Short mmCIF file of C-alpha atoms in Angstrom, two decimals:
data_model
loop_
_atom_site.label_atom_id
_atom_site.label_comp_id
_atom_site.label_asym_id
_atom_site.label_seq_id
_atom_site.Cartn_x
_atom_site.Cartn_y
_atom_site.Cartn_z
CA MET H 1 0.00 0.00 0.00
CA MET H 2 1.19 3.49 -0.84
CA LEU H 3 1.79 6.42 1.46
CA TYR H 4 0.51 9.84 0.43
CA GLN H 5 0.83 13.22 1.95
CA TYR H 6 -2.27 14.46 3.78
CA ARG H 7 -1.86 18.16 3.29
CA ARG H 8 -3.83 21.12 4.49
CA SER H 9 -6.01 23.09 2.11
CA ASP H 10 -8.83 25.60 2.16
CA LYS H 11 -11.38 22.77 2.10
CA GLY H 12 -9.70 20.78 4.85
CA ARG H 13 -7.18 18.03 4.47
CA GLN H 14 -6.62 16.55 1.01
CA LYS H 15 -4.58 13.69 -0.36
CA GLY H 16 -1.32 14.56 -2.06
CA GLU H 17 -0.84 13.89 -5.72
CA PHE H 18 2.29 11.73 -5.62
CA PRO H 19 3.09 8.74 -3.40
CA LEU H 20 5.76 9.13 -0.75
CA GLY H 21 6.56 5.44 -0.44
CA SER H 22 5.03 2.12 0.52
CA LEU H 23 4.03 0.50 3.80
CA ASP H 24 2.98 -3.13 4.35
CA TRP H 25 2.61 -5.76 7.05
CA ASP H 26 4.08 -9.14 6.11
CA GLY H 27 2.60 -10.99 9.06
CA SER H 28 5.46 -10.44 11.49
CA ALA H 29 7.17 -7.16 10.73
CA LEU H 30 6.69 -3.78 9.15
CA GLN H 31 7.82 -3.28 5.55
CA LEU H 32 8.55 0.39 5.12
CA LYS H 33 10.02 1.95 1.97
CA VAL H 34 10.22 5.72 2.11
CA ARG H 35 12.97 7.79 0.55
CA ASP H 36 12.58 10.75 2.89
CA ARG H 37 14.71 9.85 5.88
CA THR H 38 12.93 12.13 8.35
CA LEU H 39 9.53 10.85 7.39
CA ARG H 40 10.80 7.25 7.51
CA GLU H 41 12.07 7.72 11.08
CA ARG H 42 8.86 9.36 12.18
CA ILE H 43 6.76 6.53 10.80
CA ARG H 44 9.04 3.91 12.35
CA ASP H 45 8.78 5.60 15.75
CA HIS H 46 5.05 5.84 15.33
CA PHE H 47 4.73 2.08 14.88
CA GLN H 48 7.07 1.31 17.77
CA GLN H 49 4.86 2.89 20.42
CA SER H 50 1.90 1.25 22.07
CA PHE H 51 -1.61 2.49 21.37
CA TRP H 52 -4.49 3.05 23.75
CA VAL H 53 -7.74 2.29 22.01
CA PRO H 54 -11.16 3.23 23.43
CA LEU H 55 -13.67 0.44 22.91
CA PRO H 56 -17.44 1.05 23.02
CA LEU H 57 -19.55 -0.55 25.75
CA GLY H 58 -23.33 -0.86 25.92
CA ASP H 59 -25.86 0.34 23.38
CA GLU H 60 -28.08 3.31 22.67
CA GLU H 61 -31.09 1.77 24.38
CA HIS H 62 -29.63 1.24 27.85
CA VAL H 63 -26.18 2.58 28.63
CA LEU H 64 -23.32 4.16 26.71
CA GLY H 65 -19.83 3.67 27.98
CA HIS H 66 -16.34 2.78 26.99
CA THR H 67 -13.30 0.93 28.16
CA TRP H 68 -9.66 0.98 27.16
CA GLU H 69 -7.40 -1.52 25.50
CA LYS H 70 -3.66 -1.20 25.17
CA LEU H 71 -2.14 -2.54 21.95
CA GLU H 72 1.52 -3.45 22.00
CA PRO H 73 3.71 -3.49 18.87
CA GLY H 74 4.25 -6.77 17.08
CA ASP H 75 0.84 -7.84 15.83
CA GLU H 76 -1.44 -6.93 12.97
CA GLU H 77 -4.04 -5.27 15.23
CA HIS H 78 -1.44 -2.84 16.42
CA PHE H 79 -0.36 -2.22 12.83
CA LEU H 80 -3.92 -1.42 11.74
CA GLU H 81 -4.39 0.95 14.66
CA GLY H 82 -1.12 2.64 13.72
CA VAL H 83 -2.38 3.05 10.16
CA ARG H 84 -5.57 4.67 11.50
CA ARG H 85 -3.46 7.22 13.34
CA LEU H 86 -1.15 8.03 10.47
CA PRO H 87 -3.04 11.27 9.67
CA GLN H 88 -1.48 12.62 12.88
CA LEU H 89 1.80 12.46 10.94
CA GLU H 90 0.16 14.17 7.95
CA VAL H 91 0.34 11.03 5.81
CA ILE H 92 -2.29 8.50 4.85
CA LEU H 93 -2.04 4.97 3.55
CA MET H 94 -4.06 3.95 0.48
CA GLU H 95 -4.16 0.95 -1.78
CA ASP H 96 -2.26 1.08 -5.07
CA MET J 1 -94.48 22.73 -15.33
CA ASP J 2 -92.55 21.70 -12.29
CA PRO J 3 -89.64 19.52 -13.49
CA ILE J 4 -90.07 17.24 -10.49
CA GLU J 5 -93.72 16.65 -11.35
CA GLU J 6 -92.78 16.09 -14.96
CA ILE J 7 -90.18 13.50 -14.01
CA ASP J 8 -92.59 11.93 -11.56
CA GLY J 9 -95.31 11.79 -14.23
CA ASN J 10 -92.96 10.24 -16.76
CA SER J 11 -91.83 7.61 -14.32
CA ARG J 12 -95.42 6.78 -13.37
CA ARG J 13 -96.37 6.53 -17.04
CA ALA J 14 -93.46 4.21 -17.73
CA LEU J 15 -94.41 2.09 -14.73
CA LYS J 16 -97.99 1.89 -15.96
CA ASP J 17 -96.87 0.82 -19.44
CA ASN J 18 -94.62 -1.85 -18.02
CA THR J 19 -97.39 -3.19 -15.81
CA GLN J 20 -99.80 -3.29 -18.74
CA ARG J 21 -97.36 -5.17 -20.90
CA THR J 22 -96.49 -7.67 -18.22
CA SER J 23 -100.07 -8.49 -17.24
CA ALA J 24 -101.18 -8.72 -20.87
CA PHE J 25 -98.33 -11.00 -21.66
CA LEU J 26 -99.11 -13.28 -18.75
CA ARG J 27 -102.75 -13.43 -19.73
CA SER J 28 -101.98 -14.28 -23.34
CA PHE J 29 -99.51 -16.90 -22.19
CA ALA J 30 -102.18 -18.54 -20.03
CA GLN J 31 -104.65 -18.51 -22.92
CA LYS J 32 -102.11 -19.99 -25.25
CA ALA J 33 -101.18 -22.69 -22.78
CA GLN J 34 -104.82 -23.77 -22.75
CA ARG J 35 -105.05 -23.84 -26.51
CA LYS J 36 -101.72 -25.50 -27.14
CA PRO J 37 -102.04 -29.14 -28.16
CA VAL J 38 -100.49 -31.14 -25.39
CA ASN J 39 -100.46 -34.48 -27.11
CA GLU J 40 -97.45 -33.76 -29.28
CA ALA J 41 -95.37 -36.11 -27.10
CA VAL J 42 -97.83 -38.91 -27.68
CA LEU J 43 -97.57 -38.56 -31.44
CA ASP J 44 -93.79 -38.92 -31.41
CA GLU J 45 -93.11 -41.85 -29.09
CA ALA J 46 -89.60 -42.41 -30.30
CA GLN J 47 -88.47 -39.10 -28.86
CA PRO J 48 -87.62 -39.00 -25.10
CA PRO J 49 -90.11 -37.26 -22.87
CA LYS J 50 -89.48 -33.56 -22.86
CA GLN J 51 -90.18 -31.54 -19.75
CA GLU J 52 -92.05 -28.34 -20.33
CA ASP J 53 -90.12 -25.35 -19.19
CA SER J 54 -92.46 -22.65 -18.05
CA LEU J 55 -89.66 -20.08 -18.09
CA ASP J 56 -88.72 -20.62 -21.70
CA PHE J 57 -90.38 -17.82 -23.65
CA SER J 58 -88.10 -17.93 -26.62
CA SER J 59 -90.72 -19.48 -28.89
CA GLU J 60 -93.22 -16.79 -27.94
CA PHE J 61 -90.95 -13.93 -28.73
CA SER J 62 -89.65 -15.53 -31.88
CA SER J 63 -93.08 -16.21 -33.21
CA GLN J 64 -94.21 -12.65 -32.47
CA ASP J 65 -91.14 -11.11 -34.03
CA MET J 66 -91.19 -13.33 -37.06
CA GLY J 67 -94.87 -12.61 -37.69
CA LEU J 68 -95.91 -16.22 -38.28
CA ASP J 69 -99.47 -16.50 -39.61
CA SER J 70 -101.10 -18.98 -37.36
CA GLN J 71 -104.58 -18.54 -36.07
CA ALA J 72 -103.67 -18.73 -32.41
CA GLU J 73 -100.92 -16.18 -32.77
CA SER J 74 -103.15 -13.76 -34.59
CA THR J 75 -105.73 -13.95 -31.81
CA ASP J 76 -102.99 -13.40 -29.23
CA ARG J 77 -101.83 -10.30 -31.03
CA LEU J 78 -105.39 -8.96 -31.13
CA ALA J 79 -105.85 -9.60 -27.43
CA TRP J 80 -102.55 -7.84 -26.76
CA GLU J 81 -103.62 -4.73 -28.69
CA GLU J 82 -107.00 -4.68 -27.04
CA LEU J 83 -105.39 -4.86 -23.64
CA LEU J 84 -103.00 -2.05 -24.45
CA ASP J 85 -105.91 0.19 -25.47
CA ASP J 86 -108.07 -0.76 -22.56
CA ASP J 87 -107.18 0.87 -19.24
CA ASP J 88 -110.22 -0.24 -17.32
CA TRP J 89 -108.65 -3.40 -16.05
CA LEU J 90 -106.11 -1.30 -14.13
CA GLU J 91 -108.82 0.23 -11.93
CA ASP J 92 -109.25 -2.71 -9.56
CA ASP J 93 -112.83 -3.16 -10.63
CA GLU J 94 -113.20 -6.82 -9.96
CA ASP J 95 -116.82 -6.89 -10.90
CA GLN J 96 -116.13 -5.71 -14.42
CA ASP J 97 -113.35 -8.22 -14.79
CA GLU J 98 -115.56 -11.00 -13.58
CA ALA J 99 -118.29 -9.96 -15.99
CA GLU J 100 -115.89 -9.88 -18.87
CA ASP J 101 -114.56 -13.26 -17.90
CA GLU J 102 -118.07 -14.67 -17.80
CA SER J 103 -118.87 -13.29 -21.23
CA GLU J 104 -115.65 -14.67 -22.59
CA GLN J 105 -116.37 -18.00 -20.99
CA GLN J 106 -119.79 -18.07 -22.57
CA GLN J 107 -118.33 -17.25 -25.95
CA ASP J 108 -115.70 -19.87 -25.69
CA GLY J 109 -117.88 -22.46 -23.99
CA GLU J 110 -117.94 -24.88 -26.81
CA GLU J 111 -114.27 -24.55 -27.51
CA SER J 112 -113.36 -25.07 -23.86
CA GLU J 113 -115.35 -28.28 -23.56
CA ALA J 114 -113.53 -29.68 -26.55
CA GLU J 115 -110.22 -28.56 -25.15
CA GLN J 116 -110.93 -30.15 -21.75
CA LEU J 117 -111.51 -33.45 -23.47
CA GLU J 118 -108.24 -33.07 -25.35
CA THR J 119 -106.30 -32.07 -22.23
CA SER J 120 -107.61 -35.03 -20.22
CA ASP J 121 -106.42 -37.37 -22.93
CA ALA J 122 -103.08 -35.59 -23.05
CA LEU J 123 -102.65 -35.84 -19.27
CA GLU J 124 -103.31 -39.57 -19.35
CA ASN J 125 -100.67 -39.91 -22.06
CA THR J 126 -98.11 -37.84 -20.12
CA ASP J 127 -98.64 -40.00 -17.02
CA ALA J 128 -97.91 -43.04 -19.10
CA LEU J 129 -94.78 -41.45 -20.45
CA ARG J 130 -93.58 -40.56 -16.93
CA GLU J 131 -94.01 -44.17 -15.87
CA LEU J 132 -91.90 -45.23 -18.83
CA ALA J 133 -89.24 -42.69 -18.02
CA ARG J 134 -88.95 -43.78 -14.36
CA GLY J 135 -87.22 -46.92 -15.49
CA GLN J 136 -84.35 -44.84 -16.91
CA GLN J 137 -83.93 -42.55 -13.88
CA HIS J 138 -80.62 -42.44 -11.92
CA PRO J 139 -80.47 -43.75 -8.33
CA PRO J 140 -81.35 -41.15 -5.70
CA MET J 141 -78.70 -38.66 -4.66
CA GLU J 142 -78.73 -39.82 -1.02
CA SER J 143 -77.62 -43.29 -2.03
CA GLN J 144 -74.90 -41.80 -4.23
CA LEU J 145 -73.56 -39.59 -1.43
CA GLY J 146 -73.77 -42.33 1.20
CA PHE J 147 -75.87 -40.59 3.83
CA SER J 148 -79.45 -39.71 4.46
CA TRP J 149 -81.00 -36.36 5.03
CA GLY J 150 -82.32 -35.67 8.47
CA THR J 151 -81.86 -33.67 11.64
CA VAL J 152 -78.38 -32.71 12.67
CA GLN J 153 -76.97 -35.00 15.34
CA PRO J 154 -75.30 -33.43 18.39
CA LYS J 155 -71.50 -33.44 18.29
CA SER J 156 -71.07 -35.35 21.50
CA GLU J 157 -72.65 -38.37 19.92
CA ALA J 158 -70.26 -38.30 17.00
CA PRO J 159 -67.29 -40.64 17.43
CA ILE J 160 -64.04 -38.79 18.26
CA PRO J 161 -61.07 -40.04 16.28
CA LYS J 162 -58.32 -41.37 18.52
CA LYS J 163 -54.94 -39.66 18.53
CA ALA J 164 -52.12 -41.56 16.99
CA GLU J 165 -49.74 -42.75 19.68
CA GLY J 166 -46.02 -42.22 19.46
CA PRO J 167 -44.01 -39.17 18.48
CA THR J 168 -46.10 -36.39 17.00
CA THR J 169 -45.08 -34.28 14.08
CA GLU J 170 -43.78 -30.78 14.62
CA GLY J 171 -46.82 -29.13 13.08
CA ALA J 172 -49.18 -31.07 15.28
CA ALA J 173 -47.15 -30.17 18.32
CA ARG J 174 -47.36 -26.51 17.39
CA SER J 175 -51.10 -26.60 16.87
CA GLU J 176 -51.81 -28.14 20.26
CA PRO J 177 -51.48 -25.78 23.22
CA GLU J 178 -49.31 -27.01 26.00
CA LYS J 179 -51.16 -28.36 28.98
CA ALA J 180 -50.39 -26.53 32.18
CA GLU J 181 -50.77 -28.12 35.53
CA PRO J 182 -53.55 -26.65 37.64
CA GLY J 183 -52.33 -23.85 39.83
CA VAL J 184 -49.01 -23.52 37.99
CA SER J 185 -48.62 -20.69 35.53
CA PRO J 186 -46.73 -21.57 32.34
CA ALA J 187 -43.17 -20.33 32.14
CA PRO J 188 -42.63 -17.33 29.84
CA LYS J 189 -41.03 -18.27 26.55
CA VAL J 190 -39.46 -14.88 25.85
CA SER J 191 -35.78 -14.94 26.65
CA LEU J 192 -33.99 -11.65 27.11
CA PRO J 193 -30.46 -11.16 25.91
CA GLU J 194 -28.01 -12.02 28.59
CA ALA J 195 -26.64 -8.50 28.77
CA HIS J 196 -30.09 -7.00 29.41
CA ARG J 197 -31.52 -9.70 31.65
CA PRO J 198 -32.18 -8.30 35.10
CA SER J 199 -30.11 -10.14 37.60
CA VAL J 200 -31.86 -11.60 40.59
CA ASP J 201 -29.50 -10.18 43.17
CA LEU J 202 -27.49 -7.11 42.23
CA LYS J 203 -24.34 -7.93 44.13
CA PRO J 204 -21.63 -5.29 43.88
CA ILE J 205 -18.45 -6.31 42.13
CA VAL J 206 -15.76 -6.84 44.78
CA ASP J 207 -12.89 -6.99 42.31
CA THR J 208 -10.23 -4.70 43.71
CA VAL J 209 -8.01 -4.68 40.61
CA PRO J 210 -8.34 -1.21 39.08
CA ARG J 211 -9.58 -0.98 35.54
CA LEU J 212 -7.08 -0.36 32.79
CA ARG J 213 -6.99 3.27 31.73
CA PRO J 214 -4.44 5.58 30.17
CA PRO J 215 -2.21 7.35 32.67
CA ALA J 216 -3.12 10.93 33.49
CA GLU J 217 -1.41 13.84 35.17
CA PRO J 218 -2.59 15.95 38.09
CA LEU J 219 -4.46 19.08 37.19
CA ALA J 220 -2.70 22.35 37.54
CA GLU J 221 -4.07 24.77 40.09
CA ALA J 222 -5.39 27.02 37.37
CA GLN J 223 -9.09 26.32 37.72
CA HIS J 224 -10.47 29.25 39.68
CA LEU J 225 -14.17 28.88 39.22
CA LYS J 226 -15.33 32.43 39.83
CA ALA J 227 -12.67 33.89 37.59
CA GLN J 228 -13.56 31.72 34.62
CA VAL J 229 -17.29 30.98 34.80
CA PRO J 230 -20.18 33.47 34.83
CA ASP J 231 -22.66 33.08 37.65
CA GLU J 232 -25.63 32.32 35.41
CA LEU J 233 -23.87 29.41 33.79
CA ALA J 234 -22.56 28.19 37.12
CA ASN J 235 -26.08 28.19 38.57
CA LEU J 236 -27.36 26.15 35.64
CA ALA J 237 -24.49 23.71 36.04
CA ASN J 238 -25.24 23.41 39.75
CA LEU J 239 -28.80 22.43 38.88
CA LEU J 240 -27.52 19.57 36.75
CA ILE J 241 -24.94 18.16 39.16
CA VAL J 242 -26.53 15.90 41.75
CA SER J 243 -23.37 15.26 43.78
CA GLU J 244 -22.51 17.37 46.76
CA PRO J 245 -20.54 20.57 46.02
CA SER J 246 -17.89 19.35 48.42
CA THR J 247 -17.19 16.36 46.20
CA PRO J 248 -13.68 16.46 44.74
CA GLY J 249 -13.81 17.49 41.08
CA TYR J 250 -17.09 19.38 41.48
CA SER J 251 -15.64 22.73 40.37
CA GLU J 252 -13.93 21.13 37.37
CA CYS J 253 -17.25 19.53 36.40
CA VAL J 254 -18.94 22.94 36.56
CA ARG J 255 -16.20 24.39 34.39
CA LEU J 256 -16.68 21.66 31.77
CA LEU J 257 -20.45 22.03 31.80
CA THR J 258 -20.30 25.73 31.10
CA ARG J 259 -18.50 24.99 27.83
CA PHE J 260 -21.81 23.90 26.37
CA GLY J 261 -23.37 27.34 26.75
CA GLN J 262 -26.49 28.66 28.38
CA GLY J 263 -28.99 27.35 25.86
CA ALA J 264 -27.68 23.80 25.96
CA LEU J 265 -27.61 23.76 29.77
CA ARG J 266 -31.16 25.07 29.97
CA LEU J 267 -32.30 22.36 27.59
CA CYS J 268 -30.59 19.74 29.76
CA VAL J 269 -32.20 21.15 32.91
CA LYS J 270 -35.57 21.10 31.19
CA GLN J 271 -35.12 17.45 30.22
CA ARG J 272 -34.02 16.57 33.78
CA VAL J 273 -30.51 15.50 32.97
CA GLN J 274 -28.44 14.52 36.01
CA VAL J 275 -24.69 14.53 36.46
CA LYS J 276 -23.11 12.35 39.13
CA ILE J 277 -19.47 12.29 40.13
CA TYR J 278 -18.49 8.71 40.93
CA THR J 279 -15.49 6.87 42.21
CA GLU J 280 -14.46 3.60 40.63
CA ARG J 281 -16.08 1.78 43.54
CA ASP J 282 -19.34 3.58 42.87
CA PHE J 283 -19.26 2.28 39.30
CA ARG J 284 -18.96 -1.27 40.63
CA THR J 285 -21.93 -0.84 42.96
CA GLU J 286 -24.23 1.20 40.71
CA PRO J 287 -27.49 -0.81 40.48
CA ASP J 288 -28.31 0.41 36.97
CA LEU J 289 -24.98 -0.78 35.61
CA LEU J 290 -25.21 -4.09 37.48
CA SER J 291 -28.72 -4.69 36.15
CA PHE J 292 -27.34 -4.67 32.62
CA GLY J 293 -25.16 -7.63 33.47
CA PHE J 294 -21.75 -6.02 33.21
CA GLY J 295 -18.97 -8.19 34.58
CA ALA J 296 -15.96 -7.09 36.58
CA ASP J 297 -13.96 -6.43 33.45
CA GLU J 298 -16.87 -4.83 31.58
CA ILE J 299 -17.72 -1.96 33.90
CA PRO J 300 -17.37 1.29 31.94
CA VAL J 301 -14.20 3.24 32.59
CA ASP J 302 -14.01 7.01 33.14
CA GLY J 303 -17.74 7.55 32.68
CA ALA J 304 -21.06 6.35 31.32
CA TYR J 305 -24.44 7.63 30.25
CA LEU J 306 -27.57 5.89 31.52
CA VAL J 307 -30.13 6.36 28.78
CA GLY J 308 -33.24 5.52 30.79
CA SER J 309 -32.59 7.95 33.64
CA ARG J 310 -30.66 10.52 31.54
CA THR J 311 -27.79 10.36 33.99
CA CYS J 312 -24.13 11.11 33.29
CA LEU J 313 -21.69 9.24 35.47
CA ILE J 314 -18.22 10.78 35.51
CA ASP J 315 -15.23 9.24 37.18
CA ARG J 316 -13.83 11.57 39.80
CA ARG J 317 -10.27 10.87 38.69
CA CYS J 318 -11.00 12.42 35.28
CA LEU J 319 -11.98 15.63 37.06
CA GLU J 320 -9.06 15.61 39.46
CA THR J 321 -6.44 14.84 36.82
CA LYS J 322 -5.82 15.77 33.21
CA PRO J 323 -6.96 12.93 30.94
CA ARG J 324 -4.62 11.67 28.29
CA PHE J 325 -6.56 11.39 25.01
CA PHE J 326 -10.03 12.91 25.49
CA HIS J 327 -12.16 14.16 28.33
CA PRO J 328 -14.93 11.71 29.26
CA GLY J 329 -16.82 14.51 31.00
CA LEU J 330 -17.32 16.32 27.72
CA LEU J 331 -18.11 13.08 25.91
CA TYR J 332 -20.93 11.94 28.21
CA LEU J 333 -22.34 15.42 28.65
CA ALA J 334 -22.51 15.54 24.85
CA HIS J 335 -24.53 12.30 24.98
CA ALA J 336 -26.87 13.94 27.49
CA LEU J 337 -27.26 17.02 25.30
CA ASP J 338 -27.92 14.83 22.26
CA HIS J 339 -30.59 12.94 24.18
CA ALA J 340 -32.16 16.12 25.57
CA GLN J 341 -32.29 17.64 22.12
CA GLY J 342 -33.94 14.60 20.57
CA GLY J 343 -36.61 14.01 23.20
CA GLU J 344 -37.21 10.28 23.43
CA ASN J 345 -34.33 9.27 21.16
CA PHE J 346 -30.96 10.76 20.41
CA SER J 347 -31.23 13.63 17.96
CA SER J 348 -28.12 12.48 16.09
CA ARG J 349 -29.97 9.31 15.18
CA LYS J 350 -32.30 11.23 12.93
CA ALA J 351 -30.35 14.42 12.16
CA PRO J 352 -29.62 14.31 8.41
CA ALA J 353 -26.44 16.38 8.79
CA VAL J 354 -24.91 14.01 11.33
CA ARG J 355 -25.92 10.93 9.39
CA ALA J 356 -24.56 12.36 6.16
CA CYS J 357 -21.23 13.21 7.77
CA PHE J 358 -20.99 9.77 9.34
CA GLU J 359 -21.76 7.99 6.09
CA ALA J 360 -19.37 10.17 4.13
CA LEU J 361 -16.54 9.30 6.49
CA SER J 362 -17.50 5.64 6.45
CA GLN J 363 -17.13 5.59 2.67
CA GLU J 364 -13.64 7.08 2.67
CA ASP J 365 -11.12 4.77 1.09
CA PHE J 366 -8.44 5.17 3.74
CA GLU J 367 -8.17 4.46 7.46
CA GLY J 368 -7.99 7.24 10.00
CA ASN J 369 -10.96 9.25 8.81
CA PHE J 370 -12.69 9.00 12.22
CA VAL J 371 -11.13 10.45 15.30
CA ASP J 372 -11.08 7.05 17.03
CA GLU J 373 -12.82 3.71 17.36
CA LEU J 374 -15.70 5.17 19.39
CA ALA J 375 -16.63 7.66 16.69
CA ALA J 376 -16.59 4.97 14.02
CA THR J 377 -19.20 2.88 15.88
CA ASP J 378 -22.46 4.70 15.13
CA PRO J 379 -23.79 8.26 14.53
CA VAL J 380 -24.66 8.75 18.21
CA ARG J 381 -21.13 8.15 19.41
CA TYR J 382 -19.75 9.97 16.38
CA PHE J 383 -21.73 13.09 17.31
CA ALA J 384 -20.74 12.96 20.98
CA ARG J 385 -17.11 12.38 20.15
CA SER J 386 -17.13 15.27 17.68
CA VAL J 387 -18.70 17.55 20.30
CA ALA J 388 -16.02 16.54 22.81
CA VAL J 389 -13.33 17.41 20.26
CA TYR J 390 -15.10 20.64 19.32
CA LEU J 391 -15.36 21.82 22.94
CA ASP J 392 -11.88 20.70 23.90
CA ARG J 393 -9.66 23.52 25.13
CA ASP J 394 -6.36 21.96 26.13
CA ASP J 395 -8.08 19.59 28.49
CA CYS J 396 -6.04 16.51 27.55
CA LEU J 397 -2.38 15.60 27.44
CA GLU J 398 -2.26 13.97 24.00
CA PRO J 399 -5.61 14.51 22.31
CA PHE J 400 -6.35 12.35 19.30
CA TRP J 401 -7.80 15.39 17.61
CA THR J 402 -7.90 18.99 18.72
CA HIS J 403 -10.46 21.64 17.88
CA LYS J 404 -8.33 22.63 14.90
CA ASP J 405 -7.93 19.01 13.78
CA LEU J 406 -11.68 18.64 13.62
CA GLN J 407 -11.85 21.65 11.37
CA GLU J 408 -9.19 20.20 9.10
CA TYR J 409 -10.15 16.54 9.07
CA ASP J 410 -13.93 16.72 9.30
CA ARG J 411 -14.96 20.09 7.98
CA ALA J 412 -18.64 19.22 7.45
CA MET J 413 -19.14 18.14 11.06
CA PHE J 414 -17.21 21.14 12.31
CA ASP J 415 -19.50 23.48 10.36
CA TYR J 416 -22.58 21.72 11.70
CA LEU J 417 -21.36 22.05 15.29
CA GLU J 418 -20.58 25.71 14.72
CA TYR J 419 -24.16 26.25 13.61
CA LEU J 420 -25.58 24.16 16.46
CA PHE J 421 -23.76 25.89 19.28
CA ALA J 422 -24.37 29.30 17.75
CA ARG J 423 -28.07 28.48 17.90
CA PHE J 424 -27.76 27.38 21.54
CA SER J 425 -25.96 30.56 22.50
CA ALA J 426 -28.54 32.67 20.69
#
C-alpha cells in the first residue's frame, strides 16, 4: 500500500498527488520503503509505540460507555491501529 | 311545469306501461297454454319425454317477431292490442273483470269443452310417459352420497377419532397448546439477551483490581471557578450536578459544563438531565450498571451515560487529573445534550447532517478518517465524540484530535457544530 501526503487546504485536508513510499505488514514485521529519511524515522517511531484504544460498551437503548485496550507493537491489530493514526503524521495509507 | 312533477309523471307513465305489458303478456300466455295441443309427445313416441319449461319464452318472442301466420298467434296479437288500449282493467274493478270473464267464458264455452276433453287425454298420455321414463332414472342422490337427510346429530354423539400414539409431528405439536398443571402458571417463553436480563440479586463487584486506563497527570491549580465561569452558567451547572458541592472534582465539572453554553444547559435542565461524580467503587456498585449484566472487566471506565434515567456518570479521577486522550466529562455530557435535544431518542440518530457526515466518512477509502474507534461505531457516538473534540480547550495531554484538527479533518461536522452551538448561544 502506498503512502501519500495528507496536506492542508482551504477545504480541509486533502490527499497529495504523488506517493511518498510504501508500507505493508508481512505478518510479522513492518515493511517500510520511504525515501525521505525524516519521514521514515517518524513513521518507524510511530509504529514502535503502544496504542491506547477506546472500545465502546453498551448500546443506545440502555447505557453508553467505553473501556480501554492497550495494543503493544508486534501484531497486525497494532499495525492497523497505527495506520488509522497516520493522519497525525500528515500522511495517509491507500491501496495502489 | 314543475320539473319534479314532470319526471314523476314520466316515471309513473313508464311504470304503468310496463305493468300493462307484463299483465297482458301473462294473460296471453295462459290462454295460449290452454289452446296448445299437449299431445305432441304422444304422437312422437320415439323421442324422449321432454319436460315443459315454463320459463322458456323464446318461442313466444320468436313467433311474435317473425310474424308467423297462425290462427292462435293472430288472436294473441289482437288480445294484446286490445289490452293495451283498454285501461279499465287497471282500476281494480273486480266486478267488471268477472263480468268480462263470464262473457268470454260463454263465448268460448264450446271450444273449452272440446279442449278439456283433449287435455284429459293428453294428461293420461303424459302420465304413461312418466311411468316409462322412471325406469331410466338415476339412483337417488342420497344413495350416491352415502348418507341420508335428516336432523343434525349433536356433536357429542359423534365418534371422536383417537390420537395416533407415538411421536407427533412438529406441526401437530405446534397446533396443540401445552397443557399446564392446575395452579401452575406456564413459564414465559421470551428470553432476554443475557446482557439485558435483570439479575436476581445485584451484588456489587468486589474486584479490587483497578480498571485499565491511560495514565493521566494531576491538574494544575489554574481552575479558579469564579474567575472563569459566569454566575448564570454556574447556577445552571449546579442544577444539573446531583453530587454534593464538596465532592472532589465538582468545580472542574462545573467548568466543563459551562462549555456547552447557556442554551444547551437550559435544555438539559428542562429534560431533567443529572450529572453524578463517581469513584471507581461507585461504578462497581451502581445498580443500573449491574442490572445490565456487566462483569468485573466490563464496567465502563471514566464515565457512562444511563439512557433511561438521563444520567451522566463521571469518574472523579477524570476531574481531578488531566486525561490523556479525550475528556470523558465532555463526551458523556454531549450524549446527554444529544438525548435532551432529541426528546425520546438521540437527535443524532435522525439528524440528516450528522448521518450524512458519518456515512461520508464511512465511505472514505483510507483508514484514519474518524477520530477514534468510538466515533466509528455509530452516529450517536460519532456526534458525541465530535462535540467533545469541538469543545476541547487543552483539556487533555495527547488529544487524538484537537479543535483545529476537527476543522481540518472533518470540515462538514465542524460546520454543523458551529451552527448548532451558535443556535444554543442565541
